[in-house]
Short mmCIF file of C-alpha atoms in Angstrom, two decimals:
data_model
loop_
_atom_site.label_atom_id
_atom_site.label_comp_id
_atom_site.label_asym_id
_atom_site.label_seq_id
_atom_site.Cartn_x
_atom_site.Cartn_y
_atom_site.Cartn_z
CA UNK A 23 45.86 -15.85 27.68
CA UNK A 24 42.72 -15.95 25.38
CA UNK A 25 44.07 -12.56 23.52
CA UNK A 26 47.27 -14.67 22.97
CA UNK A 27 45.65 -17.74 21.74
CA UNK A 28 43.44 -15.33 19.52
CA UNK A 29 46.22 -13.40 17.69
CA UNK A 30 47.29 -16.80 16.97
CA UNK A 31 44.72 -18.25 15.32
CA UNK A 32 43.97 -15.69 13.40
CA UNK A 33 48.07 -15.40 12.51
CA UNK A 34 47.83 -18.90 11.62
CA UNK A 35 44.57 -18.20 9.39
CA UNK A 36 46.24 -15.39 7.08
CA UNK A 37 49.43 -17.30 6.90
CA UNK A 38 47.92 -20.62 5.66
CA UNK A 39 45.63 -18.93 3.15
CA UNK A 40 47.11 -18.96 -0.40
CA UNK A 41 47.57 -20.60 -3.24
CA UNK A 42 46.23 -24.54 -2.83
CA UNK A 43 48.18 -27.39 -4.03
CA UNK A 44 47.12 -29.20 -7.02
CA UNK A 45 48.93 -32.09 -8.44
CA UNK A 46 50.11 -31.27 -12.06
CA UNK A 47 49.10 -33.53 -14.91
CA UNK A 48 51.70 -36.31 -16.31
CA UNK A 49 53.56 -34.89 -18.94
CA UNK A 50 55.58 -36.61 -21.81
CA UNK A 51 58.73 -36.10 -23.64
CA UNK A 52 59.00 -33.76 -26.20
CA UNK A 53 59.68 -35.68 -29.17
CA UNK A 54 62.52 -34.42 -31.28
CA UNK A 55 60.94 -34.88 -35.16
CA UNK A 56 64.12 -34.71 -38.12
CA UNK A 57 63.31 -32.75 -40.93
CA UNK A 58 62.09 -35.08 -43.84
CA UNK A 59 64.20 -36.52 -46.58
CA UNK A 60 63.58 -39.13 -48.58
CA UNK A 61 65.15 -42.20 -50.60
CA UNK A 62 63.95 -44.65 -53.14
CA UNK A 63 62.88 -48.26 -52.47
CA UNK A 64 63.48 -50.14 -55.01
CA UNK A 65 64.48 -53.93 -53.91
CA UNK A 66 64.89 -56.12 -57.16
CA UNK A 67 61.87 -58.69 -56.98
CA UNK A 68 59.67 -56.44 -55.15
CA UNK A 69 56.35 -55.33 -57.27
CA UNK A 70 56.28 -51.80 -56.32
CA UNK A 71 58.37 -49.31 -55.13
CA UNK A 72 58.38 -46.03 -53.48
CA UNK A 73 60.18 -42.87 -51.58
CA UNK A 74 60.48 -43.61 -47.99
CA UNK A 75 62.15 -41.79 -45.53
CA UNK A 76 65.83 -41.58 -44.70
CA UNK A 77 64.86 -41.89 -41.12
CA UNK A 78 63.33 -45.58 -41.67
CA UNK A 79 64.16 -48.83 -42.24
CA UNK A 80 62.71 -51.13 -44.86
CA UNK A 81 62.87 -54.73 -43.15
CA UNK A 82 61.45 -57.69 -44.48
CA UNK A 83 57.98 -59.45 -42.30
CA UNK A 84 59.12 -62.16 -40.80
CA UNK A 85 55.91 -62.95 -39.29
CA UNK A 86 54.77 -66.63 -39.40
CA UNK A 87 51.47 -65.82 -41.18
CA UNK A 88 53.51 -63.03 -43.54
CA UNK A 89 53.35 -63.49 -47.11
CA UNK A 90 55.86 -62.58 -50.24
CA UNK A 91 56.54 -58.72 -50.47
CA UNK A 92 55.44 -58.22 -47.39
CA UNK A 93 57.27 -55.41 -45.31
CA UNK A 94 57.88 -53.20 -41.82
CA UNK A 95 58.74 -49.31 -42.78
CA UNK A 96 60.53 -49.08 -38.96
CA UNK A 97 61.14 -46.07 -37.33
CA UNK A 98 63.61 -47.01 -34.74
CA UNK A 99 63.73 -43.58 -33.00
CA UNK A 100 59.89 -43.18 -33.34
CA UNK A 101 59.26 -46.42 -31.94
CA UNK A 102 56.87 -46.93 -35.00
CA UNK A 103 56.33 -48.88 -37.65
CA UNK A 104 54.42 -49.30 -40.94
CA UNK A 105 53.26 -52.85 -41.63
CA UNK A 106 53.21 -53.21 -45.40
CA UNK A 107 51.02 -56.16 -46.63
CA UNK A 108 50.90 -57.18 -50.66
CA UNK A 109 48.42 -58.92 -52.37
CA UNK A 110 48.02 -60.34 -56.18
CA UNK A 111 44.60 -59.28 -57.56
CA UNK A 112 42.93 -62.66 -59.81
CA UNK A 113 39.66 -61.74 -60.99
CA UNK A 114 38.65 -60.55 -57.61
CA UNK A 115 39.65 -56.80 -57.18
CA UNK A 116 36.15 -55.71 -55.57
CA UNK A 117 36.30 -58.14 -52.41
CA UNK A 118 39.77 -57.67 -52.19
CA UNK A 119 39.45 -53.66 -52.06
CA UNK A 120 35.92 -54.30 -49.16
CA UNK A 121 38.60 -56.22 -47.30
CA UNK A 122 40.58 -53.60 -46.74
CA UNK A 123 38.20 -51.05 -45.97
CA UNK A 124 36.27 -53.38 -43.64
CA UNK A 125 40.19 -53.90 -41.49
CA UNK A 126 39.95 -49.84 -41.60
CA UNK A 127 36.31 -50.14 -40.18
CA UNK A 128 36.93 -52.76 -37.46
CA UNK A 129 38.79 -49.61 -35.41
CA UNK A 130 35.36 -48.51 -35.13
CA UNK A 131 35.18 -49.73 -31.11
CA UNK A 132 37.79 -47.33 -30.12
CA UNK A 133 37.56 -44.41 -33.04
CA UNK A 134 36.25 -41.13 -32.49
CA UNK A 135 36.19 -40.87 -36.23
CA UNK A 136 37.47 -42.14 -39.96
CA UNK A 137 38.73 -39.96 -42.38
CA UNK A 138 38.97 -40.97 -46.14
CA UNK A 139 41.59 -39.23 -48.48
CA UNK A 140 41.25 -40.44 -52.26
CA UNK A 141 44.52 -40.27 -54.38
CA UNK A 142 44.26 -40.59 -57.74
CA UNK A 143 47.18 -41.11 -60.73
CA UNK A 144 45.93 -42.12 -63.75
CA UNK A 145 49.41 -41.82 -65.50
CA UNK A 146 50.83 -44.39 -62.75
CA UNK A 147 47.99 -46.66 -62.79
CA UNK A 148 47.70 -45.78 -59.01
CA UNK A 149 44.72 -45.36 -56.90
CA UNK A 150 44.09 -44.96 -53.11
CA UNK A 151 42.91 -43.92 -49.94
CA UNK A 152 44.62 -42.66 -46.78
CA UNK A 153 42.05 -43.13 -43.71
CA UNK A 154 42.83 -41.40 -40.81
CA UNK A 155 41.38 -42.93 -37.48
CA UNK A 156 41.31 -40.46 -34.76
CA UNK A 157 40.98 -41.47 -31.06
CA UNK A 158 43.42 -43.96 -29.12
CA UNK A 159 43.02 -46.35 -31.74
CA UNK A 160 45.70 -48.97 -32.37
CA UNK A 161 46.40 -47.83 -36.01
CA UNK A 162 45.82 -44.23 -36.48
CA UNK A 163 46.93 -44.53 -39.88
CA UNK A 164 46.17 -46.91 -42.69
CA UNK A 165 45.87 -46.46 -46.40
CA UNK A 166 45.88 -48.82 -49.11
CA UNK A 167 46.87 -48.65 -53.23
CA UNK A 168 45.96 -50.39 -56.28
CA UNK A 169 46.11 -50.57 -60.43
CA UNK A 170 42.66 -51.90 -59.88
CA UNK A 171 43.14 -54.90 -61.71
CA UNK A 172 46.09 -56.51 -60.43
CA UNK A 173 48.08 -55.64 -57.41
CA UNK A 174 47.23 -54.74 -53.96
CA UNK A 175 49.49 -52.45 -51.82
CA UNK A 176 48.44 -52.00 -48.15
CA UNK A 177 50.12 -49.99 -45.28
CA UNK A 178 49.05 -49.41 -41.11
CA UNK A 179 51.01 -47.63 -39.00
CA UNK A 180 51.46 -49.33 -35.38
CA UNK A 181 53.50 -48.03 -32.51
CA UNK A 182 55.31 -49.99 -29.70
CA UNK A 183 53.54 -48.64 -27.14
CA UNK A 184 49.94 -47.96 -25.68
CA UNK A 185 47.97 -46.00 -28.29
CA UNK A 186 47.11 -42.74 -27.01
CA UNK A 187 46.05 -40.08 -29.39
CA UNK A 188 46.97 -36.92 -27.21
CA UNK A 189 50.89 -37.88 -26.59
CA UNK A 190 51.25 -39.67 -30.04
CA UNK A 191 50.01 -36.89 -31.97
CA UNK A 192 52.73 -35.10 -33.36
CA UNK A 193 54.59 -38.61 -34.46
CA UNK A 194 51.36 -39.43 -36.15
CA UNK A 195 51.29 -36.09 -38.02
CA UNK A 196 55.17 -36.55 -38.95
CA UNK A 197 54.30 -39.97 -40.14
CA UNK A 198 51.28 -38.90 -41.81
CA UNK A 199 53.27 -36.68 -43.89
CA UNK A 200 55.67 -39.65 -45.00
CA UNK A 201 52.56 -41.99 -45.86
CA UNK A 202 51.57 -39.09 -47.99
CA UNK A 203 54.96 -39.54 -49.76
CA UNK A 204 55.21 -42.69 -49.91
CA UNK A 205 51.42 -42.38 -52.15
CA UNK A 206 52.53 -39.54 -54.48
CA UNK A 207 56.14 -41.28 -55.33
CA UNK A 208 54.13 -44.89 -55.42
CA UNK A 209 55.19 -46.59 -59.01
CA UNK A 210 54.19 -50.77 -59.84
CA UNK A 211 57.39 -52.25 -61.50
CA UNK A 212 56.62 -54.08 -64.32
#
């Protein structure tokens, strides 16, 4: 009886050894990203205007607080959007342009790090930055334009859902590459 009850346990020993189960992580969609292709913005009354993608939406800020000129770049399939804010330079163009940067700098709780691109375009009268906030911070894009004496353009990219850096990555990289865009074709109408 004990050789029996032996053989068994030791049976039941080899057979249960193996591989051990481990949960696997959460994983996300794969996000389908269209090739870019672009169209100009050019709404009569509007101060600038711009190549934006033919994937996007130009929609006007209906916000309470929102100002004239003000605009959402939406990217319905993205579930993303870039909040465009305009501003009218008097006399004032330094603490205008330290605004800005400080609304870049207030991501500073949840950033990893800030990145600062400079664009310059001297023939344009355009000058900027692109600042790229890394980490699961809620705008991982922002950048802002200027003549530098009279106009303001400003632009953050927020998505409709929880920021997390890891999943959102290759939307903000798509994006990223449409901001980019949007600052090389950037002209002020006169």
């Amino acid at each position: 009886m004990f050789d029996i009850f032996a053989i068994a346990c030791i049976v039941c020993m080899v057979v249960s050894c193996g591989d051990a189960v481990v949960p696997k992580p959460r994983g996300y969609f794969r996000i389908e990203l269209p090739a870019p292709e672009y169209v100009l913005y050019d709404s009569i009354g509007e101060p600038y205007r711009f190549e934006k993608s033919v994937w996007s939406k130009v929609e006007p800020d209906n916000d309470a607080n929102s100002e004239k000129h003000w605009i959402n770049i939406v990217y319905p399939k993205l579930n993303c959007k870039i909040h465009v804010t305009y501003r009218k330079i008097q006399d004032n163009a330094e603490e205008v342009l330290e605004d800005s940067r400080k609304l870049v700098y207030k991501h500073t709780v949840k950033a990893d790090a800030i990145g600062e691109s400079y664009y310059e375009n001297a023939d344009r009268n355009v000058y900027g930055t692109l600042y790229k906030i890394k980490g699961n911070a809620a705008t991982p894009l922002q950048f802002s334009l200027t003549d530098s004496v009279k106009n303001m353009f400003r632009g953050s990219l927020y998505f409709y859902s929880k920021p997390n850096a890891d999943s959102l990555a290759p939307v903000v990289a798509y994006i990223e590459e449409d901001i980019a865009h949007i600052i090389e074709t950037f002209n002020w109408n006169r």
